[in-house]
Amino acid sequence: MRGRETAAVRVREIELRWVRMPLVRPFRTAHGVEHERDVLVLRIATDSADGWSECVAPNAPTYTSEWVGGAHAVIREFLGPMLLAAPVRPSDVAGRLAGIEGHAMAKAALETAVLDAQLRTEGRSLASFLGATRTRVECGVAVGMADSIAALIDECAGYLAAGYRRVKLKIEPGWDVEPVAEFRKQFGPVPLQVDANGAYGLGDAPHLAQLDDFDLLCIEQPLAANDLPAHAGLARLIRTPICLDESITSARVAREAIDAGSCAVVCVKPGRVGGYLESLAILDVCASRGVRAWCGGMLETGLGRAANLALAAHPGFTMIGDVSASDRYFARDLTAPFVLESGELPVPDGPGIGVVPDPDSLRALTTSIEVVSRSIA
């Protein structure tokens, strides 16, 4: 942390705001098809500045065990009061909250808000704090399963026309080789990877090996998140590099997975691993072992997108990630929209995360507000 340390801040109150964000395209999950996202937005008040963040936990516990309603409850009942108890440095937030098991996304939201408040006070950007070296970030896009291969190809054509430089296709048994083959037929050598979200078993290795013919950047999370040995076994049976996403919950787990031969690529999602500081630790592990990494996203609003761009600009990311423009998900964002230009997004360079919510959008999209506070002597 040397060179990245900041002063301690006293958190006076934590505002928990529910915001309902209609999606421009339905989002398919194991829980069903979602047409809107309920977002938990945090604002922490300190003596010198407010800090903003969002919790990336989804509507239902389909990605990991976390979900946004649970995040709200654990912040209100446990994590929030712990943060309010005494002044805290951003680097100490994880330790302060360590007595509560799990809830990485809720903890990440609190750490990010503390970082934002302190960096605003110091006039430093999150990008500079994290060690970013780029002012713009190349953007890729994740594309879900469609009603037909023709519809999928049409959707991909629109994203490529918009300028996205890499495509990621969701796959599952029955929807894998054919859509990938058609993508290659239609778009040639466009950078392409696939994401299975743990939908396969090791016994599917012969079938997954058919994807080796399509020059994919990687296959993301092909097997169950908790089965590193199976991923190592699969890596010996297919040529396509394996990327781990849900499996990577910390720098320690990243080290174990890489050393076991379970992956050649790592996806870093700050919310999933507990925050931006743990994300840096994972990047250090990847760099020390010569493993490629890319920055993932979780359908964030502009608040989370700004912070992700600050991280994605770090030199440790050697592959194009999933930090997309605002209009990929929302017709109306919480902040000024992030607009794709020549396949890139600008990295915010203002203090903290570099953006604040648009008051009109925040007011129009908010459904409820709750404040966690304590009396300060």
Coordinates of C-alpha atoms in Angstrom, one line a residue:
M1 CA 0.0 0.0 0.0
R2 CA 3.0 2.3 0.2
G3 CA 2.4 5.3 -2.1
R4 CA -1.4 4.5 -2.1
E5 CA -2.1 5.2 1.6
T6 CA -4.6 7.9 2.5
A7 CA -5.6 9.5 5.8
A8 CA -8.4 8.2 8.0
V9 CA -11.9 9.5 7.6
R10 CA -14.8 9.6 10.1
V11 CA -18.0 8.4 8.5
R12 CA -20.9 10.3 10.0
E13 CA -23.7 8.5 8.2
I14 CA -24.4 6.1 5.4
E15 CA -27.3 6.7 3.1
L16 CA -28.7 3.5 1.5
R17 CA -30.7 4.4 -1.6
W18 CA -32.8 2.0 -3.7
V19 CA -32.8 2.9 -7.4
R20 CA -34.8 1.1 -10.1
M21 CA -33.0 1.0 -13.5
P22 CA -35.0 -0.2 -16.5
L23 CA -32.8 -2.2 -18.9
V24 CA -32.7 -1.5 -22.6
R25 CA -32.6 -5.3 -23.3
P26 CA -34.0 -8.1 -21.1
F27 CA -31.2 -9.8 -19.1
R28 CA -31.5 -13.6 -18.7
T29 CA -30.5 -15.2 -15.4
A30 CA -31.2 -18.6 -13.7
H31 CA -33.9 -16.8 -11.8
G32 CA -35.7 -15.7 -15.0
V33 CA -35.7 -12.8 -17.4
E34 CA -35.1 -9.4 -15.8
H35 CA -36.4 -6.2 -17.4
E36 CA -35.0 -3.9 -14.7
R37 CA -32.3 -3.8 -12.1
D38 CA -32.8 -2.8 -8.5
V39 CA -29.6 -1.0 -7.5
L40 CA -28.3 -0.2 -4.0
V41 CA -26.6 3.2 -4.2
L42 CA -24.4 4.3 -1.2
R43 CA -23.6 7.8 -0.1
I44 CA -21.3 8.2 2.9
A45 CA -21.0 11.5 4.6
T46 CA -17.7 12.5 6.2
D47 CA -16.5 15.7 7.8
S48 CA -14.9 16.9 4.5
A49 CA -16.7 15.2 1.6
D50 CA -19.3 12.7 0.5
G51 CA -18.4 9.4 -1.1
W52 CA -20.5 7.5 -3.6
S53 CA -20.6 3.9 -4.7
E54 CA -23.0 1.2 -5.7
C55 CA -23.4 -2.4 -4.6
V56 CA -23.2 -4.7 -7.7
A57 CA -25.1 -7.6 -6.1
P58 CA -27.8 -8.7 -8.5
N59 CA -31.5 -9.0 -7.9
A60 CA -31.3 -12.7 -7.1
P61 CA -28.4 -14.9 -5.8
T62 CA -27.8 -16.5 -9.2
Y63 CA -24.2 -15.3 -9.9
T64 CA -22.9 -15.9 -6.3
S65 CA -24.6 -16.4 -3.0
E66 CA -25.0 -12.6 -2.7
W67 CA -28.1 -10.6 -3.7
V68 CA -28.9 -6.9 -3.4
G69 CA -31.6 -7.3 -0.7
G70 CA -29.1 -9.3 1.5
A71 CA -26.5 -6.6 0.9
H72 CA -28.9 -3.9 2.1
A73 CA -29.7 -5.9 5.2
V74 CA -26.1 -6.7 6.1
I75 CA -24.9 -3.1 5.6
R76 CA -27.8 -1.7 7.7
E77 CA -27.5 -4.2 10.5
F78 CA -23.8 -5.0 10.7
L79 CA -21.3 -3.6 8.3
G80 CA -22.6 0.0 8.5
P81 CA -22.5 0.3 12.3
M82 CA -19.0 -1.2 12.2
L83 CA -17.8 1.4 9.8
L84 CA -19.4 4.2 11.8
A85 CA -17.7 3.1 15.0
A86 CA -14.4 5.0 14.5
P87 CA -12.3 6.8 11.9
V88 CA -11.0 4.4 9.2
R89 CA -8.5 4.5 6.3
P90 CA -9.7 3.0 3.0
S91 CA -6.9 0.3 3.3
D92 CA -8.3 -0.7 6.7
V93 CA -12.0 -1.1 5.7
A94 CA -11.6 -4.7 4.8
G95 CA -10.0 -5.5 8.2
R96 CA -12.6 -3.5 10.1
L97 CA -15.4 -5.5 8.4
A98 CA -13.6 -8.9 8.5
G99 CA -15.6 -10.1 11.5
I100 CA -18.6 -10.6 9.2
E101 CA -18.3 -13.6 7.0
G102 CA -18.7 -13.3 3.2
H103 CA -20.7 -10.4 1.7
A104 CA -17.9 -9.3 -0.5
M105 CA -20.1 -7.1 -2.7
A106 CA -21.5 -5.2 0.3
K107 CA -18.0 -4.7 1.7
A108 CA -16.7 -3.6 -1.7
A109 CA -19.4 -0.9 -1.9
L110 CA -18.5 0.5 1.5
E111 CA -14.7 0.4 0.8
T112 CA -15.3 2.2 -2.5
A113 CA -17.4 4.9 -0.9
V114 CA -14.8 5.5 1.7
L115 CA -12.1 5.7 -1.0
D116 CA -14.2 8.1 -3.0
A117 CA -14.8 10.4 0.0
Q118 CA -11.1 10.5 1.0
L119 CA -9.8 11.0 -2.5
R120 CA -12.2 13.8 -3.1
T121 CA -10.9 15.4 0.1
E122 CA -7.3 15.1 -1.2
G123 CA -8.1 16.1 -4.8
R124 CA -6.8 12.8 -6.2
S125 CA -8.5 10.6 -8.8
L126 CA -9.2 7.0 -8.2
A127 CA -7.4 6.2 -11.4
S128 CA -4.2 7.8 -10.2
F129 CA -4.6 6.1 -6.7
L130 CA -4.9 2.7 -8.3
G131 CA -1.9 3.2 -10.6
A132 CA -3.7 3.6 -13.9
T133 CA -1.5 4.4 -16.9
R134 CA -4.1 4.8 -19.6
T135 CA -6.5 7.7 -20.2
R136 CA -8.9 5.7 -22.4
V137 CA -9.9 2.0 -22.1
E138 CA -10.7 -0.3 -25.0
C139 CA -14.2 -1.8 -24.6
G140 CA -15.7 -5.2 -25.2
V141 CA -19.3 -6.3 -24.9
A142 CA -20.9 -9.4 -23.4
V143 CA -23.8 -10.8 -25.4
G144 CA -26.4 -13.1 -23.9
M145 CA -28.2 -16.0 -25.5
A146 CA -30.8 -14.9 -28.1
D147 CA -34.1 -16.5 -29.4
S148 CA -32.2 -17.6 -32.5
I149 CA -28.7 -17.6 -34.0
A150 CA -29.9 -15.1 -36.6
A151 CA -31.0 -12.7 -33.8
L152 CA -27.7 -13.2 -32.0
I153 CA -25.8 -12.3 -35.1
D154 CA -27.9 -9.2 -35.7
E155 CA -27.2 -8.1 -32.1
C156 CA -23.5 -8.7 -32.5
A157 CA -23.5 -6.8 -35.8
G158 CA -24.9 -3.7 -34.0
Y159 CA -22.3 -3.8 -31.3
L160 CA -19.5 -4.1 -33.8
A161 CA -20.9 -1.3 -35.8
A162 CA -20.9 0.8 -32.6
G163 CA -17.2 0.2 -32.2
Y164 CA -16.8 -2.5 -29.6
R165 CA -13.5 -4.2 -30.1
R166 CA -14.1 -7.6 -28.5
V167 CA -17.2 -9.8 -28.2
K168 CA -18.1 -12.3 -25.4
L169 CA -20.8 -14.8 -26.1
K170 CA -22.7 -16.6 -23.3
I171 CA -22.9 -20.4 -23.9
E172 CA -24.5 -23.4 -22.3
P173 CA -25.2 -27.0 -23.4
G174 CA -27.2 -26.8 -26.6
W175 CA -26.1 -23.2 -27.3
D176 CA -22.3 -23.3 -27.9
V177 CA -20.6 -24.6 -31.0
E178 CA -23.2 -23.5 -33.6
P179 CA -23.5 -19.8 -32.5
V180 CA -19.7 -19.6 -32.2
A181 CA -19.3 -21.1 -35.7
E182 CA -21.8 -18.7 -37.2
F183 CA -20.1 -15.7 -35.5
R184 CA -16.8 -16.7 -37.0
K185 CA -18.5 -17.2 -40.4
Q186 CA -20.1 -13.7 -40.3
F187 CA -17.4 -11.6 -38.6
G188 CA -14.1 -13.4 -39.3
P189 CA -11.2 -12.7 -36.9
V190 CA -13.0 -10.3 -34.5
P191 CA -11.6 -11.0 -31.0
L192 CA -14.0 -13.4 -29.4
Q193 CA -14.4 -15.3 -26.2
V194 CA -17.2 -17.3 -24.5
D195 CA -18.6 -17.5 -21.0
A196 CA -20.2 -20.6 -19.7
N197 CA -21.1 -19.5 -16.1
G198 CA -20.3 -23.0 -14.8
A199 CA -22.8 -24.7 -17.1
Y200 CA -20.6 -27.7 -18.0
G201 CA -19.0 -30.7 -16.3
L202 CA -15.5 -32.2 -16.9
G203 CA -17.2 -35.0 -18.8
D204 CA -18.1 -32.4 -21.5
A205 CA -14.4 -31.9 -22.3
P206 CA -14.7 -33.7 -25.8
H207 CA -17.6 -31.4 -26.7
L208 CA -15.9 -28.2 -25.4
A209 CA -12.8 -29.2 -27.4
Q210 CA -14.8 -28.5 -30.6
L211 CA -14.4 -24.8 -29.6
D212 CA -10.7 -25.1 -30.1
D213 CA -11.2 -24.7 -33.9
F214 CA -12.5 -21.1 -33.5
D215 CA -9.4 -19.3 -32.2
L216 CA -11.1 -18.0 -29.0
L217 CA -9.3 -15.7 -26.6
C218 CA -10.6 -17.9 -23.7
I219 CA -13.5 -19.9 -22.3
E220 CA -14.7 -18.2 -19.1
Q221 CA -15.8 -20.3 -16.1
P222 CA -16.7 -23.5 -17.9
L223 CA -17.1 -25.6 -14.8
A224 CA -18.4 -25.1 -11.2
A225 CA -16.9 -22.2 -9.4
N226 CA -15.7 -24.4 -6.4
D227 CA -13.9 -27.0 -8.5
L228 CA -10.4 -25.9 -9.3
P229 CA -9.1 -29.4 -9.8
A230 CA -11.7 -30.1 -12.5
H231 CA -10.7 -26.9 -14.3
A232 CA -7.0 -28.0 -14.2
G233 CA -8.1 -31.3 -15.7
L234 CA -10.1 -29.6 -18.4
A235 CA -7.1 -27.4 -19.2
R236 CA -5.1 -30.5 -20.1
L237 CA -7.9 -31.6 -22.5
I238 CA -8.6 -28.5 -24.5
R239 CA -6.4 -25.9 -26.2
T240 CA -8.6 -22.9 -25.6
P241 CA -7.3 -21.0 -22.6
I242 CA -9.5 -21.2 -19.5
C243 CA -10.5 -18.0 -17.7
L244 CA -11.8 -18.1 -14.2
D245 CA -14.4 -15.6 -13.0
E246 CA -16.7 -16.8 -10.2
S247 CA -14.0 -19.0 -8.9
I248 CA -11.7 -16.0 -8.1
T249 CA -12.8 -14.5 -4.8
S250 CA -9.4 -13.2 -3.5
A251 CA -5.8 -12.9 -4.3
R252 CA -5.2 -16.1 -2.3
V253 CA -7.6 -18.0 -4.4
A254 CA -6.2 -16.6 -7.6
R255 CA -2.7 -17.7 -6.5
E256 CA -4.0 -21.2 -5.8
A257 CA -5.9 -21.5 -9.0
I258 CA -3.0 -20.3 -11.2
D259 CA -0.5 -22.5 -9.4
A260 CA -2.8 -25.5 -9.8
G261 CA -3.0 -25.0 -13.5
S262 CA -6.7 -24.3 -13.4
C263 CA -6.6 -21.1 -15.5
A264 CA -4.4 -19.1 -17.9
V265 CA -6.6 -16.0 -17.7
V266 CA -8.3 -14.2 -14.8
C267 CA -11.4 -12.0 -14.8
V268 CA -11.3 -9.4 -12.1
K269 CA -14.6 -8.0 -10.9
P270 CA -14.0 -5.6 -8.0
G271 CA -17.4 -6.3 -6.3
R272 CA -16.9 -10.1 -6.4
V273 CA -13.5 -9.9 -4.8
G274 CA -14.3 -7.4 -2.1
G275 CA -13.1 -4.1 -3.6
Y276 CA -10.5 -2.3 -5.7
L277 CA -7.7 -2.9 -3.3
E278 CA -8.1 -6.6 -3.4
S279 CA -8.4 -6.3 -7.2
L280 CA -4.9 -4.8 -7.2
A281 CA -3.6 -7.7 -5.1
I282 CA -5.0 -10.1 -7.7
L283 CA -3.3 -8.2 -10.5
D284 CA 0.0 -8.5 -8.7
V285 CA -0.5 -12.3 -8.5
C286 CA -1.3 -12.5 -12.2
A287 CA 1.7 -10.4 -13.1
S288 CA 4.1 -12.4 -11.0
R289 CA 2.9 -15.6 -12.7
G290 CA 2.6 -14.3 -16.3
V291 CA -1.1 -14.8 -16.4
R292 CA -3.3 -12.5 -18.5
A293 CA -6.2 -10.5 -16.9
W294 CA -9.2 -8.4 -17.9
C295 CA -11.6 -6.2 -16.0
G296 CA -15.2 -7.4 -15.8
G297 CA -18.5 -5.6 -15.1
M298 CA -21.8 -6.3 -13.4
L299 CA -24.3 -4.1 -15.2
E300 CA -23.2 -1.1 -13.2
T301 CA -24.7 2.4 -13.4
G302 CA -22.4 5.3 -14.2
L303 CA -21.2 5.3 -10.6
G304 CA -19.8 1.8 -10.8
R305 CA -18.7 2.2 -14.4
A306 CA -16.6 5.2 -13.5
A307 CA -14.7 3.3 -10.8
N308 CA -14.3 0.2 -13.1
L309 CA -12.8 2.4 -15.8
A310 CA -10.2 3.7 -13.2
L311 CA -9.2 0.1 -12.5
A312 CA -9.4 -1.1 -16.1
A313 CA -6.8 1.6 -17.0
H314 CA -4.2 -0.3 -14.9
P315 CA -1.3 -1.8 -16.9
G316 CA -1.9 -5.2 -15.3
F317 CA -4.9 -5.7 -17.5
T318 CA -3.6 -7.2 -20.8
M319 CA -6.9 -8.1 -22.4
I320 CA -10.0 -6.1 -23.4
G321 CA -12.6 -6.2 -20.7
D322 CA -16.4 -5.8 -20.3
V323 CA -16.6 -2.2 -19.3
S324 CA -19.3 -1.0 -21.8
A325 CA -21.0 2.3 -22.6
S326 CA -24.0 3.4 -20.6
D327 CA -26.4 2.7 -23.5
R328 CA -25.5 -1.0 -23.5
Y329 CA -27.8 -1.4 -20.4
F330 CA -29.6 1.9 -19.7
A331 CA -31.5 4.5 -21.7
R332 CA -31.0 6.8 -18.7
D333 CA -28.0 6.5 -16.5
L334 CA -27.5 7.8 -13.0
T335 CA -24.6 10.0 -14.1
A336 CA -23.8 11.7 -17.3
P337 CA -23.7 8.9 -19.8
F338 CA -20.4 7.2 -20.8
V339 CA -20.4 7.2 -24.6
L340 CA -18.3 4.9 -26.8
E341 CA -15.9 6.7 -29.1
S342 CA -13.8 4.7 -31.5
G343 CA -14.3 1.6 -29.3
E344 CA -13.0 3.3 -26.2
L345 CA -14.3 5.0 -23.1
P346 CA -12.5 7.9 -21.3
V347 CA -11.1 7.3 -17.8
P348 CA -12.6 9.9 -15.3
D349 CA -9.8 12.1 -14.0
G350 CA -11.7 14.2 -11.5
P351 CA -11.3 13.7 -7.7
G352 CA -12.5 10.3 -6.4
I353 CA -14.4 8.2 -8.9
G354 CA -14.7 11.4 -11.0
V355 CA -18.4 11.5 -11.3
V356 CA -21.5 12.2 -9.1
P357 CA -25.1 11.3 -9.8
D358 CA -27.2 13.6 -11.9
P359 CA -29.7 15.0 -9.4
D360 CA -32.7 14.8 -11.7
S361 CA -32.0 11.2 -12.7
L362 CA -31.3 10.2 -9.1
R363 CA -34.6 11.7 -7.9
A364 CA -36.6 10.2 -10.8
L365 CA -35.2 6.7 -10.3
T366 CA -35.1 6.5 -6.5
T367 CA -37.7 4.3 -4.9
S368 CA -36.7 4.6 -1.2
I369 CA -33.9 5.9 1.1
E370 CA -32.7 4.8 4.5
V371 CA -29.9 6.3 6.6
V372 CA -27.6 4.5 9.0
S373 CA -26.1 6.8 11.5
R374 CA -24.9 7.1 15.1
S375 CA -24.5 10.0 17.5
I376 CA -21.0 11.3 17.6
A377 CA -19.8 12.9 20.8

